[in-house]
CSV table of C-alpha atoms in Angstrom, one decimal:
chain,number,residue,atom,x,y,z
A,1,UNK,CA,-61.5,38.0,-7.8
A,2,UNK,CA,-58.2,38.0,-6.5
A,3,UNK,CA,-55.1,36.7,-8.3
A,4,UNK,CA,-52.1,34.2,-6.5
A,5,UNK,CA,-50.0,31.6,-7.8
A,6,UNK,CA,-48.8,29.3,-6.0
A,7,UNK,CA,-47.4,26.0,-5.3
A,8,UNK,CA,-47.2,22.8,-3.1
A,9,UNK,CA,-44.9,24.6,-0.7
A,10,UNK,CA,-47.6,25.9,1.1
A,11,UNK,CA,-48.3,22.2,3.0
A,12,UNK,CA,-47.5,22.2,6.5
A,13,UNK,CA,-49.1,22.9,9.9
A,14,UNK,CA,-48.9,27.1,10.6
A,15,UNK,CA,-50.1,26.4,14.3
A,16,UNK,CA,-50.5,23.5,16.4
A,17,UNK,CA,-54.3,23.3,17.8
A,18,UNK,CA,-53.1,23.4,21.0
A,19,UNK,CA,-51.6,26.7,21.4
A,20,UNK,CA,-54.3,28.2,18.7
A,21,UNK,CA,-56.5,27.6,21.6
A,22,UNK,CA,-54.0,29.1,24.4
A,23,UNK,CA,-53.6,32.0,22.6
A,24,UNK,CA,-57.4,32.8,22.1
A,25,UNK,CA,-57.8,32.3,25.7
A,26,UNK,CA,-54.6,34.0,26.6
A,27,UNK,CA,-52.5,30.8,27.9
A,28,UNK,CA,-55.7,30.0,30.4
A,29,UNK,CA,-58.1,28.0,28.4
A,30,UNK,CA,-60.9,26.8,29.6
A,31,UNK,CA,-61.8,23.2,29.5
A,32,UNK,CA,-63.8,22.0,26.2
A,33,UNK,CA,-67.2,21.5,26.3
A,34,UNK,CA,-68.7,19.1,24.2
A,35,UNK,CA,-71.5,19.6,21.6
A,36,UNK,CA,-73.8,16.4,20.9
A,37,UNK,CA,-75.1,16.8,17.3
A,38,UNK,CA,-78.7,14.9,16.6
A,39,UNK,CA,-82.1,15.7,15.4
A,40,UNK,CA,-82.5,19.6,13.1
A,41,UNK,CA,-78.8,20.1,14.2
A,42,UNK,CA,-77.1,17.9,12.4
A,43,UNK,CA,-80.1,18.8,9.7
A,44,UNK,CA,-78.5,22.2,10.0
A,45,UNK,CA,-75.2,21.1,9.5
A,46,UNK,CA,-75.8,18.8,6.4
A,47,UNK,CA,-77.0,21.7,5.4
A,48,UNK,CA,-74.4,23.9,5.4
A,49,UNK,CA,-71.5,21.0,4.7
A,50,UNK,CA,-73.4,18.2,2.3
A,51,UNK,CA,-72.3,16.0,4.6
A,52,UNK,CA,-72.8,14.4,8.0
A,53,UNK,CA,-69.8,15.2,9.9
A,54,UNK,CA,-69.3,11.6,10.7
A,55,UNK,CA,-69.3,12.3,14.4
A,56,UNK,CA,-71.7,12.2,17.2
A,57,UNK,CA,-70.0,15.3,19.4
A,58,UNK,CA,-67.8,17.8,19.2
A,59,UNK,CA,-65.4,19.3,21.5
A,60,UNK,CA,-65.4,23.3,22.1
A,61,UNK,CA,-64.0,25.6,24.1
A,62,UNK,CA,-66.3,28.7,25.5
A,63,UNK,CA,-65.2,31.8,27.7
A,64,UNK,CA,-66.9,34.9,28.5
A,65,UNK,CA,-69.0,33.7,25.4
A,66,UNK,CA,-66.6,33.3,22.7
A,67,UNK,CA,-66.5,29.9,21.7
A,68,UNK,CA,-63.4,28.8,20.0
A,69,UNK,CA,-63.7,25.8,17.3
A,70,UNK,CA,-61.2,23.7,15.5
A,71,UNK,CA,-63.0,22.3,12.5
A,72,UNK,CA,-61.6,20.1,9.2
A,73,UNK,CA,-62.9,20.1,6.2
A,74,UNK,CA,-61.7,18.2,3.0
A,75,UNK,CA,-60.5,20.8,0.1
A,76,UNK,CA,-59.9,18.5,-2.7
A,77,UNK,CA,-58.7,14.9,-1.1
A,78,UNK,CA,-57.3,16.4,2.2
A,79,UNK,CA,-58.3,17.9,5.6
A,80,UNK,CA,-57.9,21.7,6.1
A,81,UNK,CA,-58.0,22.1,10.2
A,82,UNK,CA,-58.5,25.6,10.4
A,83,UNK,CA,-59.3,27.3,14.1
A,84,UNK,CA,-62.1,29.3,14.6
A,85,UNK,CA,-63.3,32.2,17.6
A,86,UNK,CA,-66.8,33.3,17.3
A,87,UNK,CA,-67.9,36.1,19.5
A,88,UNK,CA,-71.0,37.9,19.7
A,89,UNK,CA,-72.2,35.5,16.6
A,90,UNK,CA,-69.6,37.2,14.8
A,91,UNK,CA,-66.9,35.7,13.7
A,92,UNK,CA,-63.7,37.0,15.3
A,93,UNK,CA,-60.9,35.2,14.0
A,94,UNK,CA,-60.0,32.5,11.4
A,95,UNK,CA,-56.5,30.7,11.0
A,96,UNK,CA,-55.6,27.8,9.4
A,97,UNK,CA,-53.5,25.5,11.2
A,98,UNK,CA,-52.8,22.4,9.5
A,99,UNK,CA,-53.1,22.7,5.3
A,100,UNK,CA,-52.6,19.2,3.8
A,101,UNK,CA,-53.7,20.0,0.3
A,102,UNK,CA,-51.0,20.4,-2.5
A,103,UNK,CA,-53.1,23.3,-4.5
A,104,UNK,CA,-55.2,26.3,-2.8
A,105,UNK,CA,-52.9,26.9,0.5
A,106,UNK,CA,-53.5,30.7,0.3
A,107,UNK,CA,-56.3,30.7,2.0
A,108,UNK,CA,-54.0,30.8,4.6
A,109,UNK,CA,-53.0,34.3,4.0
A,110,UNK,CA,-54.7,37.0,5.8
A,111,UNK,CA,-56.2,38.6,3.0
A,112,UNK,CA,-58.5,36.0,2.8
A,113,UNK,CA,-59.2,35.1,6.5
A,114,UNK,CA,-60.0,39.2,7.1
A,115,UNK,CA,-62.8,38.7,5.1
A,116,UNK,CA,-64.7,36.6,7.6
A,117,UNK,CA,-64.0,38.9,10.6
A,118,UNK,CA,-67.5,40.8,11.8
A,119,UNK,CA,-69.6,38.1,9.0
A,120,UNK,CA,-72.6,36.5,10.7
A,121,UNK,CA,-74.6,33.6,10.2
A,122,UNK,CA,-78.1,34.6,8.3
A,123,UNK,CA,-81.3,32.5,8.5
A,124,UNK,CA,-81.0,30.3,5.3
A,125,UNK,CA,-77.1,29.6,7.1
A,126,UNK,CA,-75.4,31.3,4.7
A,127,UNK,CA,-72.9,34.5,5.2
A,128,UNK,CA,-73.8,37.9,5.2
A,129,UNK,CA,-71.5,39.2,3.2
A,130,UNK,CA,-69.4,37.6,-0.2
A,131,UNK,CA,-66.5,36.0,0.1
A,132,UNK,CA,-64.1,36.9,-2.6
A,133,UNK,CA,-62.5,33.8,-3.7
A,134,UNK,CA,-58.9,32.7,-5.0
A,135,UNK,CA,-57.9,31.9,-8.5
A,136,UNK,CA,-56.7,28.5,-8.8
A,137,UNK,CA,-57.9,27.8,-4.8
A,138,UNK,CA,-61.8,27.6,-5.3
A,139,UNK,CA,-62.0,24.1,-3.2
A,140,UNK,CA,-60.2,25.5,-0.2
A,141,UNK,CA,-62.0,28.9,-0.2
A,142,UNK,CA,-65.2,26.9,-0.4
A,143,UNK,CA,-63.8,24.4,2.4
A,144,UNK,CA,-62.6,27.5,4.7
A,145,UNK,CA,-66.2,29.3,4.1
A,146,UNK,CA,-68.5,26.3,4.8
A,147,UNK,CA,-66.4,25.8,8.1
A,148,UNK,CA,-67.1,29.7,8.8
A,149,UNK,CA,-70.9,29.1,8.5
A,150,UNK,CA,-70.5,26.0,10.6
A,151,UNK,CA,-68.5,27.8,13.4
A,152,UNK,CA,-71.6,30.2,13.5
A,153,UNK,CA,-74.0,27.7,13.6
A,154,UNK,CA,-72.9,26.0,16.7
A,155,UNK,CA,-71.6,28.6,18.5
A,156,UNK,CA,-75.6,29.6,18.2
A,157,UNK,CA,-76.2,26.3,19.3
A,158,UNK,CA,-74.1,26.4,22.4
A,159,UNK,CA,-74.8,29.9,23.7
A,160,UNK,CA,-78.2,30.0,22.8
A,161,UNK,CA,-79.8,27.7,25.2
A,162,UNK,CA,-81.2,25.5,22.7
A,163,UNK,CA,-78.5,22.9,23.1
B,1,UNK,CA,-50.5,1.4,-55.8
B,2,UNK,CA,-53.6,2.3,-55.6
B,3,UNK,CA,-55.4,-1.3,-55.2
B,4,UNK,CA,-52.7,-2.4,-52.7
B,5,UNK,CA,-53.1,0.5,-50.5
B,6,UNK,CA,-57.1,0.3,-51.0
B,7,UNK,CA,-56.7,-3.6,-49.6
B,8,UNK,CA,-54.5,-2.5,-46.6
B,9,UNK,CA,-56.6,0.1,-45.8
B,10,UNK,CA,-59.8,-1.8,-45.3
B,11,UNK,CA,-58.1,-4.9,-43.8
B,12,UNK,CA,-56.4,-2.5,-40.9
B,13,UNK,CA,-59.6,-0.6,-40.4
B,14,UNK,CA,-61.6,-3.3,-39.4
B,15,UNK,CA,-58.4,-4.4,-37.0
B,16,UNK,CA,-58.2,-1.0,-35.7
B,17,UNK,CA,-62.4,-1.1,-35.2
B,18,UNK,CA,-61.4,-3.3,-32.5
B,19,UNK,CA,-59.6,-0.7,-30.7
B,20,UNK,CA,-61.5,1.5,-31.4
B,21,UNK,CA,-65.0,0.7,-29.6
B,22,UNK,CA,-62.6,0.0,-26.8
B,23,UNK,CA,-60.7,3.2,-26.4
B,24,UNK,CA,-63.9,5.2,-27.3
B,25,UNK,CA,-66.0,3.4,-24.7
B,26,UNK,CA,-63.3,3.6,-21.7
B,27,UNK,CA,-62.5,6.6,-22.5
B,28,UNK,CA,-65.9,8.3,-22.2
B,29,UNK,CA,-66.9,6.5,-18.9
B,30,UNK,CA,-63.5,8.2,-17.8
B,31,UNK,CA,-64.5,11.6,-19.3
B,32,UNK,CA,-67.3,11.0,-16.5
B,33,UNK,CA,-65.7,9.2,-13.6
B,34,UNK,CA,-66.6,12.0,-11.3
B,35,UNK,CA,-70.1,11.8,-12.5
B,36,UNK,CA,-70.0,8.0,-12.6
B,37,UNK,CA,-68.1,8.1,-9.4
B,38,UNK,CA,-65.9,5.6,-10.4
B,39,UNK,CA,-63.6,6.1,-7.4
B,40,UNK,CA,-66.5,5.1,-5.4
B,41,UNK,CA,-67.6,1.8,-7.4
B,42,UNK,CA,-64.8,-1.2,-6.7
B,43,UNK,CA,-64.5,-4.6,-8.0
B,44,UNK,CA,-66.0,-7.5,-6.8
B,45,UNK,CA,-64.7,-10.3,-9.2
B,46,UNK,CA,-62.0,-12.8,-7.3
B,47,UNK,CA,-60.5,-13.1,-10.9
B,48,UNK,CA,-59.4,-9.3,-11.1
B,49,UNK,CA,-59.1,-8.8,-7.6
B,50,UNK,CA,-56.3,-12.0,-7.6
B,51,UNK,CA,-54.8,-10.3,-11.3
B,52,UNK,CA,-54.3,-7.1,-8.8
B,53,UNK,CA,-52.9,-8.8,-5.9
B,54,UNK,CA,-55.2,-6.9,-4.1
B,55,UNK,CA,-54.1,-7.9,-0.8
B,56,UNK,CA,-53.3,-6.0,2.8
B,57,UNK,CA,-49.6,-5.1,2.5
B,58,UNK,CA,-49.1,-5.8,6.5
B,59,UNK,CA,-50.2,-8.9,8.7
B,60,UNK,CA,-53.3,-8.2,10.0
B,61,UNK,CA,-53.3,-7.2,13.5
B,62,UNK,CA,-56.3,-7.4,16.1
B,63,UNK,CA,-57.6,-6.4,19.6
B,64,UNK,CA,-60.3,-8.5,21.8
B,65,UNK,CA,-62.6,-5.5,24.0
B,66,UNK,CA,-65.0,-8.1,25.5
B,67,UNK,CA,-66.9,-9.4,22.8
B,68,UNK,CA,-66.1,-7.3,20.2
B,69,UNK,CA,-62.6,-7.3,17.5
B,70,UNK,CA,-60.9,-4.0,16.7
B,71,UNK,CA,-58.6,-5.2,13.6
B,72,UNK,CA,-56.4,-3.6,11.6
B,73,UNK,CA,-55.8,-4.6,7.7
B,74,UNK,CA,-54.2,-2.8,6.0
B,75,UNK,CA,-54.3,0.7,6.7
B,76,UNK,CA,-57.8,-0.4,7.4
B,77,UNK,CA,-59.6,-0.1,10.7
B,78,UNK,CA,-62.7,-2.4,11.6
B,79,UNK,CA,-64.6,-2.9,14.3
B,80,UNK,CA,-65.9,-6.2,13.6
B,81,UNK,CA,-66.8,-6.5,10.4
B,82,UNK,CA,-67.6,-2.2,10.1
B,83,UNK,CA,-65.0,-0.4,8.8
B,84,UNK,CA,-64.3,2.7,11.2
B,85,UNK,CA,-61.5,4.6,9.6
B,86,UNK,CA,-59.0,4.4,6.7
B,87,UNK,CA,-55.0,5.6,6.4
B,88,UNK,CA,-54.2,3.8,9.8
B,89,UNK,CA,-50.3,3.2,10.3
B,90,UNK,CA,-50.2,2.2,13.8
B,91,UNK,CA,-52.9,0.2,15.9
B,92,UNK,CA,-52.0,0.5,19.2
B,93,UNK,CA,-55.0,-1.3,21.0
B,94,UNK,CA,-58.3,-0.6,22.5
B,95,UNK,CA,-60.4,-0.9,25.6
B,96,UNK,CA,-63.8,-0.6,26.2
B,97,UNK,CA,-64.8,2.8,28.8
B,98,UNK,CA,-68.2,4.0,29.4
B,99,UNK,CA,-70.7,2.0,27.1
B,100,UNK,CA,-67.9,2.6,23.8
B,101,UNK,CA,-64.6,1.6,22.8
B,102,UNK,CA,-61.4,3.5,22.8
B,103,UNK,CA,-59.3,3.1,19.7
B,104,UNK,CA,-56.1,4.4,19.8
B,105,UNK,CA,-53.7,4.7,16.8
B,106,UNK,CA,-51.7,7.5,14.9
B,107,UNK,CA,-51.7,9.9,17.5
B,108,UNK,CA,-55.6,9.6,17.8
B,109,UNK,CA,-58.4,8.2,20.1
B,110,UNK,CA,-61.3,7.2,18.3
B,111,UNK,CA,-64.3,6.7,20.2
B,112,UNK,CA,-66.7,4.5,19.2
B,113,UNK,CA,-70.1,2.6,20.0
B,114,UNK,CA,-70.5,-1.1,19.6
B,115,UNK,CA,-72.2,-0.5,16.5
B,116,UNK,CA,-69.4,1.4,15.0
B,117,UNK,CA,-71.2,4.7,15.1
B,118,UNK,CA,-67.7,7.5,15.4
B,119,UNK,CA,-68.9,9.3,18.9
B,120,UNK,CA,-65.7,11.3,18.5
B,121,UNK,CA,-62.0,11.8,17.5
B,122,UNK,CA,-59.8,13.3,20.0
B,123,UNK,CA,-56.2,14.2,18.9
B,124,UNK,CA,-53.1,16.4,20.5
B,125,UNK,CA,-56.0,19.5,20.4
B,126,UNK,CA,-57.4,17.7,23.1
B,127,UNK,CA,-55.1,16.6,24.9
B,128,UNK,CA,-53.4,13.2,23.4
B,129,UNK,CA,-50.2,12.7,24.6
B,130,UNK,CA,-47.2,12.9,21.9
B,131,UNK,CA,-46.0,9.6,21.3
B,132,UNK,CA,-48.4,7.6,22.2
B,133,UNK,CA,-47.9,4.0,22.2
B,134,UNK,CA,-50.1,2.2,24.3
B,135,UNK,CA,-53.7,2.3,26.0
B,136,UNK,CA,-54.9,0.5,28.6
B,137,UNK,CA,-57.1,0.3,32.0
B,138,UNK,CA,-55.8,1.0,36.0
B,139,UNK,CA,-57.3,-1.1,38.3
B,140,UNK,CA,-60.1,1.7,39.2
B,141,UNK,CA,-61.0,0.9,35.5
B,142,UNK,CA,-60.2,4.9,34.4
B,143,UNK,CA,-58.4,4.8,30.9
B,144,UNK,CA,-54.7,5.3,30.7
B,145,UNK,CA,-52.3,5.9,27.8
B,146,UNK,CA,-48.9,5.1,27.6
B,147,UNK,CA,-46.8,8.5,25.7
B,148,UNK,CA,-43.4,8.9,25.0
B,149,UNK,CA,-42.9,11.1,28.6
B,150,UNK,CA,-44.8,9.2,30.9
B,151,UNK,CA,-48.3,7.7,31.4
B,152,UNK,CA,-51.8,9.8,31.7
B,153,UNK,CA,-54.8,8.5,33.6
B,154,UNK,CA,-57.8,10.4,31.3
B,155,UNK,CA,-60.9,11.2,32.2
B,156,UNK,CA,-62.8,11.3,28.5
B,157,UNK,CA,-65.8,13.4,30.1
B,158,UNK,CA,-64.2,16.5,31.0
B,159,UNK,CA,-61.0,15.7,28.8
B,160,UNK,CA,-58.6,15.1,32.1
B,161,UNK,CA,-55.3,14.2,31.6
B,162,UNK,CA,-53.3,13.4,34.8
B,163,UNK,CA,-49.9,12.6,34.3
B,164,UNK,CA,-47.5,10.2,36.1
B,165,UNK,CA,-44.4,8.3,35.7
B,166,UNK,CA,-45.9,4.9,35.5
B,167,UNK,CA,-49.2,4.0,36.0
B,168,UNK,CA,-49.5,0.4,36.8
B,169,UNK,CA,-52.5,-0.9,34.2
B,170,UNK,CA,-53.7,-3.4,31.9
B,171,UNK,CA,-52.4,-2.5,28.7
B,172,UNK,CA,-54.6,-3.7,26.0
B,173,UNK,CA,-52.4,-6.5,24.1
B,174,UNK,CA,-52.7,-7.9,20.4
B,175,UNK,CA,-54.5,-11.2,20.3
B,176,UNK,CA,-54.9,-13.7,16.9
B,177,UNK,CA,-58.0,-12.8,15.2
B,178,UNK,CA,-60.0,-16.1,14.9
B,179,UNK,CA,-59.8,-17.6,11.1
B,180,UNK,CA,-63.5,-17.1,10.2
B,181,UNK,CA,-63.5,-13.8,11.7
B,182,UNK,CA,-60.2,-13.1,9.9
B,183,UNK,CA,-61.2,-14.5,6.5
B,184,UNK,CA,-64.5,-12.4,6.4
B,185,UNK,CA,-62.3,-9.1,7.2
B,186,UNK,CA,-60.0,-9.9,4.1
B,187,UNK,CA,-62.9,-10.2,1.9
B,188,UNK,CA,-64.4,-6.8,3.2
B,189,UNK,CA,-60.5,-5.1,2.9
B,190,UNK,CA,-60.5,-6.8,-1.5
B,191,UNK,CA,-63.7,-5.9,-2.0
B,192,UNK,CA,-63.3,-2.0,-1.2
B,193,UNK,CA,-59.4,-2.3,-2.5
B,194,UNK,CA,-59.9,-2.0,-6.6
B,195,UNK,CA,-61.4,0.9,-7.7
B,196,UNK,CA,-63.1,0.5,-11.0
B,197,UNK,CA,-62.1,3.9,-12.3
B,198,UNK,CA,-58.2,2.0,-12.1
B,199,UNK,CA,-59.4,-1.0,-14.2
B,200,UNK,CA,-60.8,1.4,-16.7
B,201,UNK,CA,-57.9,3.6,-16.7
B,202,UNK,CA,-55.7,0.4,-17.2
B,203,UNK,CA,-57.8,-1.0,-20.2
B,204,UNK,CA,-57.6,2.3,-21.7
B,205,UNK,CA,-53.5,2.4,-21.2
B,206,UNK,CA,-53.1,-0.8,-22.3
B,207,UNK,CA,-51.5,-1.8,-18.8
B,208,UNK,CA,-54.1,-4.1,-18.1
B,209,UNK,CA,-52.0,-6.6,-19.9
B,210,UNK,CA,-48.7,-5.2,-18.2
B,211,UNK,CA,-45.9,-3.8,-20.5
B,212,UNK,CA,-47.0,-5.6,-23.6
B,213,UNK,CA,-50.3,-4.2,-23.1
B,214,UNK,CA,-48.7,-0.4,-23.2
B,215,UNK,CA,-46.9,-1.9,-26.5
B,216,UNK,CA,-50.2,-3.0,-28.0
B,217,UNK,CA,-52.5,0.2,-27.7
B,218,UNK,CA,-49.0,2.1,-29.0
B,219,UNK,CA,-49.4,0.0,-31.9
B,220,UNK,CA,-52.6,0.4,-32.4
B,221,UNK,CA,-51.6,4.5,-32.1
B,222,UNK,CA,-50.2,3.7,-35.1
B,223,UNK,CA,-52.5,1.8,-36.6
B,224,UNK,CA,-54.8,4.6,-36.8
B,225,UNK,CA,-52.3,7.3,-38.3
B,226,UNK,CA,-51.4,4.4,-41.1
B,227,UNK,CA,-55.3,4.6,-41.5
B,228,UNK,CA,-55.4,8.4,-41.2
B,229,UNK,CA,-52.7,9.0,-43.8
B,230,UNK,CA,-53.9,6.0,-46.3
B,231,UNK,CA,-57.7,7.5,-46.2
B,232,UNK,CA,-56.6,10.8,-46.8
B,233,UNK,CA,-54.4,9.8,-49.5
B,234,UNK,CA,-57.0,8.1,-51.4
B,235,UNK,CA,-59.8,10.4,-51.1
B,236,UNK,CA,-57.3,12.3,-52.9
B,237,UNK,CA,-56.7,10.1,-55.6
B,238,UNK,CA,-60.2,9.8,-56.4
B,239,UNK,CA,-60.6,13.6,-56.7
């Protein structure tokens, strides 16, 4: 378990969406794709969220099959949008851009999106691997993981054909 | 002494009983609130709901797409009488483009179907312009949006955004909500306005009954240390 204080300074948005996505796709993104979500999908994603996620589609962005995914998730009371690049149904990169929340804004810090890098999705969705959490930040860490899993899940969708 | 303090004792216990069942009964439903979900549960009774002054802060403000109202109340977004998102600051207007209707406000186009199923939320990751203040059809019926640099013809299926100077367009325009559309759309905004968990919370402060309220549970605070102190005092005597 790891151990950081903190405060509500860590509100803010770290990285517009926009150039999240630009540098992923090194200032030549492609154009998004979109992702309808019906029958064992959105199953699937209740699954992994407890929730619906209120939405019939989602947008995406695939190239040279990484898929690159900016997903929200409610910590507490607010939305954490936090940008995610899966590759090889491996996650490859996880920042958060926009952190609305006044408590658990460390998951920000690297040493907690590192984790994720190289984690894959396993059968019963879940990660592969344990995600250590944060002291004082156990909503976000739980926000930040399920949108991991989810990141995996559709990318699976979307490069697997069965979409 | 003893006698006097014996009376006092009993005749402020059974006025302090009141209080008692009150503050033991609030405060274990809001021990539980998250179990109880008393956030979720809101109050339907005109009487409270008038006490409150639960009204929308801001006149209401509405959009005709064909048949259909977008309305805002509040922060409150409806399309007809289905709420479709909460925390709205600025309506802006909306038009109806292939089979759904395009809501724009706060930086946002929500796109929805006729029965208020959310199809999707596009924002400044997908392209939205900054600034944008207006929404509207050209004359080949593609959507355009109004930002604060210019105006963008969009194509929503591939996420397009051409931009020009000015695009001449229909720009969807504020109309006057008819009265029994209106009046149905302020009882939906009071009934999901008071949270129970509040009036609960308020019983339990006392400010249910405003400032004098407060003053009322303090006295009865004190009530039950005079209480506290007198009981001790004469289990005392009596050993």
């Amino acid at each position: 378990m790891l151990l950081v204080t903190g405060d509500a300074h860590g509100k803010g948005v770290y990285q517009e969406p926009e150039a999240f996505i630009n540098d992923v796709y090194g200032q030549a993104p492609p154009k998004p794709d979109k992702l309808w979500i019906s029958g064992d999908l959105k199953d699937a994603i209740i699954d992994i969220m407890d929730h619906d996620l209120g939405v019939l589609r989602l947008r995406y962005w695939l190239k040279d099959g990484r898929s690159t995914w900016i997903l929200e998730e409610i910590g507490k009371e607010r939305p954490i949008t936090t940008g995610i690049v899966v590759n090889n149904d491996q996650i490859k990169q996880i920042k958060i851009l926009v952190f609305r929340e006044i408590r658990g804004w460390e998951v920000r810090y690297p040493f907690f999106t590192d984790q994720f890098k190289g984690a894959v999705l396993t059968k019963d969705h879940e990660l592969d691997r344990h995600i250590d959490g944060i002291t004082g930040a156990t909503l976000s860490v739980n926000a930040v993981t399920k949108l991991a899993r989810l990141a995996l899940l559709l990318h699976d969708r979307v490069t697997s054909g069965s979409n | 002494m003893w006698v006097f303090i014996h009376k006092w004792h009993r005749r402020l216990g059974i006025i302090s009983a009141l209080f008692v069942i009150l503050l033991v009964i609030t405060g274990l439903l809001l021990n539980h609130t998250g179990v109880l979900q008393l956030k979720d549960h809101f109050v339907q009774n005109r009487l409270l709901l008038n006490l409150y002054n639960i009204n929308p802060a801001e006149k209401p403000l509405g959009f005709r797409v064909e048949q259909y109202w977008i309305s805002l109340i509040g922060e409150r977004l409806y399309l007809d009488g289905t709420e479709i998102n909460d925390g709205v600051d600025n309506l802006f207007g909306a038009v109806n483009q292939d089979s759904m209707i395009v809501v724009a406000f706060d930086g946002q186009l929500l796109l929805v179907t006729p029965r208020g199923q959310i199809v999707e939320r596009l924002t400044d990751t997908q392209g939205v312009p900054a600034g944008m203040r207006a929404i509207g059809k050209a004359a080949d019926g593609s959507l355009v949006i109004r930002g604060s640099h210019g105006d963008y013809q969009v194509n929503l299926d591939n996420l397009d955004w051409h931009e020009e100077n000015e695009i001449d367009a229909s720009w969807s325009t504020p109309s006057a909500i008819p009265a029994d559309k209106l009046a149905v759309l302020l009882e939906l905004y009071r009934g999901k306005g008071l949270p129970l968990e509040r009036v609960i919370l308020d019983l339990h402060s006392g400010r249910f009954l405003g400032n004098w309220g407060v003053y009322i549970i303090d006295a009865a605070a004190i009530l039950f240390l005079l209480l506290a102190v007198s009981g001790t005092w004469m289990w005392l005597q009596r050993r």
